[in-house]
Short mmCIF file of C-alpha atoms in Angstrom, two decimals:
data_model
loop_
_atom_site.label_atom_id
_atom_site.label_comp_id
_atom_site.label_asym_id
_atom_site.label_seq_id
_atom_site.Cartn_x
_atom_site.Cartn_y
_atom_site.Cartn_z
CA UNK C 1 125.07 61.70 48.25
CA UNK C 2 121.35 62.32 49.00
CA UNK C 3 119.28 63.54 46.26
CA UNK C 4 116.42 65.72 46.75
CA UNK C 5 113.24 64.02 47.38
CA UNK C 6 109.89 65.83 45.56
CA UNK C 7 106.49 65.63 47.54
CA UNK C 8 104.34 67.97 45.28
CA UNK C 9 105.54 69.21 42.21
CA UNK C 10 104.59 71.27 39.32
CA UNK C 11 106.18 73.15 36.43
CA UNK C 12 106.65 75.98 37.87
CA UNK C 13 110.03 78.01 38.17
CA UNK C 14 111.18 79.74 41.31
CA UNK C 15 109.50 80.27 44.31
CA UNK C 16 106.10 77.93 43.65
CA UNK C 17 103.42 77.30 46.36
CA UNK C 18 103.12 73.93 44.38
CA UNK C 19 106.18 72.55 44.13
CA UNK C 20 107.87 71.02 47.15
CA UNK C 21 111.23 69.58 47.20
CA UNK C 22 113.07 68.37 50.00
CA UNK C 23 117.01 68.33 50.62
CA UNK C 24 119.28 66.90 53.04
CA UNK C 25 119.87 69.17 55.92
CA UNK C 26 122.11 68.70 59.23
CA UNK C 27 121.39 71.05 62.35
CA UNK C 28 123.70 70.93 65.55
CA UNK C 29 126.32 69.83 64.24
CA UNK C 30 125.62 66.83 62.69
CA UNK C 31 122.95 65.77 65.58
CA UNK C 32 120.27 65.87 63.36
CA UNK C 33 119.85 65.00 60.02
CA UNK C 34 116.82 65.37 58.93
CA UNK C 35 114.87 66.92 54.66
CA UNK C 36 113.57 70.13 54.51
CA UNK C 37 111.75 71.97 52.03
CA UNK C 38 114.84 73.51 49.62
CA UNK C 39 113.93 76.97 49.33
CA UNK C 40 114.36 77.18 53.42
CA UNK C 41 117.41 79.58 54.06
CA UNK C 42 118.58 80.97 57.58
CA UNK C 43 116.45 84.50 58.46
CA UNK C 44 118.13 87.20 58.52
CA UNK C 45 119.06 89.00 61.85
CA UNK C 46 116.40 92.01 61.50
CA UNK C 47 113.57 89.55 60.59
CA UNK C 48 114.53 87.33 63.66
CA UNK C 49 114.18 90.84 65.86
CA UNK C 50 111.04 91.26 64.08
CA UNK C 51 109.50 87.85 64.42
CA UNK C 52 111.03 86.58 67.24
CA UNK C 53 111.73 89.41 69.66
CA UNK C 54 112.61 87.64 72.86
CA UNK C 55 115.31 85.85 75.09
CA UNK C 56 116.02 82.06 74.40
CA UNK C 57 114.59 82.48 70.89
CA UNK C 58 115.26 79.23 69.04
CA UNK C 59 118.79 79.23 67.61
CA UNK C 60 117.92 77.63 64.22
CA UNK C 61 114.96 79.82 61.99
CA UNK C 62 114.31 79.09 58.66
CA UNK C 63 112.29 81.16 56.26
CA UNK C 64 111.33 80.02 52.56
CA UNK C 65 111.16 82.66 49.66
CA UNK C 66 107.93 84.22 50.53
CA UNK C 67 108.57 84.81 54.43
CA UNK C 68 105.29 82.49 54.59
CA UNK C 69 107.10 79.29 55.62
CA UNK C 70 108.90 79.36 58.96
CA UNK C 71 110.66 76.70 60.57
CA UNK C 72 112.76 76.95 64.16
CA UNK C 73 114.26 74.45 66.29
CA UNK C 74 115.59 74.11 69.40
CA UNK C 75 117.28 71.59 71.43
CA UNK C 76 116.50 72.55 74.84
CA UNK C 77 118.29 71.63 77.99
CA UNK C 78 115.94 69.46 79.76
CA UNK C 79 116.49 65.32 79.17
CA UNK C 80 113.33 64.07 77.36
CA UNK C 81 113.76 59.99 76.29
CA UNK C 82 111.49 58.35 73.85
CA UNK C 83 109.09 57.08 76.36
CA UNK C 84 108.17 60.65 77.37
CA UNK C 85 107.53 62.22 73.74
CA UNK C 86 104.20 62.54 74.27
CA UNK C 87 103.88 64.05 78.33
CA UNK C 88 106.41 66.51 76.93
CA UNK C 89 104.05 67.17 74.06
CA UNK C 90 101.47 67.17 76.51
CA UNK C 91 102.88 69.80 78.45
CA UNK C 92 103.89 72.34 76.34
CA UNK C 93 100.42 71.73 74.89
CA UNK C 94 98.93 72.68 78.01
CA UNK C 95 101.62 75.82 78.56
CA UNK C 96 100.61 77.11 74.96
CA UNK C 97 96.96 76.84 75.79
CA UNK C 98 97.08 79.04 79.17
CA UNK C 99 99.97 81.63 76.92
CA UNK C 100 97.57 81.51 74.06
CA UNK C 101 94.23 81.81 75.24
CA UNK C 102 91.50 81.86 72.77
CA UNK C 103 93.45 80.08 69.95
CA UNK C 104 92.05 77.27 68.26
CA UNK C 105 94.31 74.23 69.24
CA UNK C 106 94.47 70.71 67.00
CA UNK C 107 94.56 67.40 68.77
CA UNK C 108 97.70 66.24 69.83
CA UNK C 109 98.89 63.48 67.13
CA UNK C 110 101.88 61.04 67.41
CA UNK C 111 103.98 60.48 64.14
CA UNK C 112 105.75 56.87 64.45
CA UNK C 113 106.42 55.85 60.71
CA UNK C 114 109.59 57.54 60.91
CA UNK C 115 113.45 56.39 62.93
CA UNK C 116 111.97 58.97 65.39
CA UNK C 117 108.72 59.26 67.00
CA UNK C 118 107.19 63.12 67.02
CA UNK C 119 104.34 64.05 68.77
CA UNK C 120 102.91 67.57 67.05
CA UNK C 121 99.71 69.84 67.37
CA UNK C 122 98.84 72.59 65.32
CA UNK C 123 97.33 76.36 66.45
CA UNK C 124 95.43 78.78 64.24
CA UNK C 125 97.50 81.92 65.30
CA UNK C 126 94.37 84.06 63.26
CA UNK C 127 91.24 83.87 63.41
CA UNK C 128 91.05 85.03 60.01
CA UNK C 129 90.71 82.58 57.05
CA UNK C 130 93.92 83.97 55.31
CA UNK C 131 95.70 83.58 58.43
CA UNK C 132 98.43 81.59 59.29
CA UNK C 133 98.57 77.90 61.06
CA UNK C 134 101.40 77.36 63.77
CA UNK C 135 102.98 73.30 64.26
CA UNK C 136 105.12 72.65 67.58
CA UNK C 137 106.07 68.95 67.59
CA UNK C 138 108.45 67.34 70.04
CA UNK C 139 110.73 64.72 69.67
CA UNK C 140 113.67 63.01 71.61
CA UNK C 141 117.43 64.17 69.85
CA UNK C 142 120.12 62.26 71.77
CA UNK C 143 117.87 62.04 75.13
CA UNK C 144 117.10 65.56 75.18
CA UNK C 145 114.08 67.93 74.56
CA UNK C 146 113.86 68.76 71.01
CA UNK C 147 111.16 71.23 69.85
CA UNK C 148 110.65 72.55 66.41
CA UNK C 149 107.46 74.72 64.78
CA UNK C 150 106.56 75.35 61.69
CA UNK C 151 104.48 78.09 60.22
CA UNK C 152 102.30 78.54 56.97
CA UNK C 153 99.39 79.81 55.36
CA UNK C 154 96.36 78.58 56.43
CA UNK C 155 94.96 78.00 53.09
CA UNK C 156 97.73 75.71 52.35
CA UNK C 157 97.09 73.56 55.97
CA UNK C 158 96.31 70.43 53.67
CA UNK C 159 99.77 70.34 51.36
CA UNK C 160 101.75 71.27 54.71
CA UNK C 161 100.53 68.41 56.98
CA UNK C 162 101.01 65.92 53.89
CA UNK C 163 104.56 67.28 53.59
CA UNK C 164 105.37 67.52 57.72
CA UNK C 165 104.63 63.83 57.97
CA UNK C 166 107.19 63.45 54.99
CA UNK C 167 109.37 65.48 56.86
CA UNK C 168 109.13 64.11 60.10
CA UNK C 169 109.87 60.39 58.29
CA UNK C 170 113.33 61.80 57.54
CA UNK C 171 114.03 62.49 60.93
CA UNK C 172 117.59 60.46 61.84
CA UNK C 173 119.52 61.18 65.15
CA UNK C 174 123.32 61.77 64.26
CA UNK C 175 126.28 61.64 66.73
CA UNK C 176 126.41 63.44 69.76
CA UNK C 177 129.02 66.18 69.57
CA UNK C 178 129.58 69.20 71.92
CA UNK C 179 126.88 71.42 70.80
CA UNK C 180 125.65 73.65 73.42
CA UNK C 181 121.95 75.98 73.12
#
C-alpha cells in the first residue's frame, strides 16, 4: 500500500494552510498515478459551472477545503511524445499569452527529477497581492498531450512550488486502457 507522504507539516487539525500531505491518487483509469495533496476532493457540479463555465472544460477538477487550491487535468487528444514536452509547453505558453493579455507570465521551467519530465509556467491571474497564482504544466501520458493547472493563493506561491516539484516527482505513467476525453 502507499502511505501518505508529508511535505510541510504542522500540528494543526483540519483544514491547515501548513500542513501538506500527499496520497496516492489514480486518474483515467489507472493511466496516471501520480500524489496529491489529501484534502483534494472532486468539485462539485455548481462550482464547476461557476469556475469553469465553458465547453471542453477539463474532466478531472479538484478543490481542497478552502476552494483556494484547484487542480484540473486533462488528457487531450493530440499525440505529444517526450521529445516535444517543451514546444507543447511552448505553445500553449504563447496561446495563454495572446488569451491573457496583460498577465504577468513566469519563465517556462522543465521538471526532470521525476519518471516523467513536465514542463510548467506560472500566471498571476490578479494583479492584486492577495490574488491568486495559476500553474499549467505539460507532460507526455501514454504519447499524448497531458495538461494539468493548479491554482493557489498568491501569498502561499513559495510552499506551492516546493510542493508541485514534489508532486510532479510522483508522476508514474500506468497502463493504457480505453479511456476516452
Amino acid at each position: 500500500p502507499m502511505e501518505p507522504i508529508y511535505i510541510f507539516t504542522s500540528e494543526e487539525e483540519g483544514c491547515s494552510q501548513e500542513t501538506i500531505r500527499l496520497k496516492p491518487f489514480r486518474l483515467f483509469t489507472k493511466m496516471l498515478s501520480l500524489y496529491l495533496p489529501e484534502e483534494l476532493e472532486p468539485m462539485r457540479e455548481e462550482e464547476k459551472d461557476m469556475y469553469y463555465p465553458y465547453e471542453g472544460r477539463p474532466p478531472v477538477i479538484l478543490t481542497g477545503c478552502t476552494g483556494h487550491l484547484q487542480m484540473t487535468f486533462q488528457l487531450l487528444h493530440t499525440s505529444l511524445n517526450r521529445e516535444e514536452i517543451l514546444d507543447g509547453a511552448r505553445s500553449l505558453y504563447k496561446l495563454m499569452e495572446e488569451e491573457m493579455p496583460g498577465k504577468v507570465f513566469g519563465n517556462l521551467l522543465l521538471y526532470q527529477e521525476g519518471k516523467m519530465p513536465i514542463a510548467w509556467f506560472t500566471i498571476d491571474l490578479d494583479r492584486e497581492e492577495k490574488g491568486r497564482k495559476h500553474v499549467k504544466y505539460v507532460t507526455s501520458l501514454l504519447g499524448r498531450f497531458f495538461l494539468g493547472t493548479v491554482t493557489y493563493p498568491k501569498e502561499e506561491s513559495f510552499k506551492w512550488q516546493a510542493a508541485l516539484k514534489n508532486i510532479f516527482g510522483t508522476f508514474e505513467e500506468g497502463e493504457e486502457t480505453e479511456w476516452k476525453t
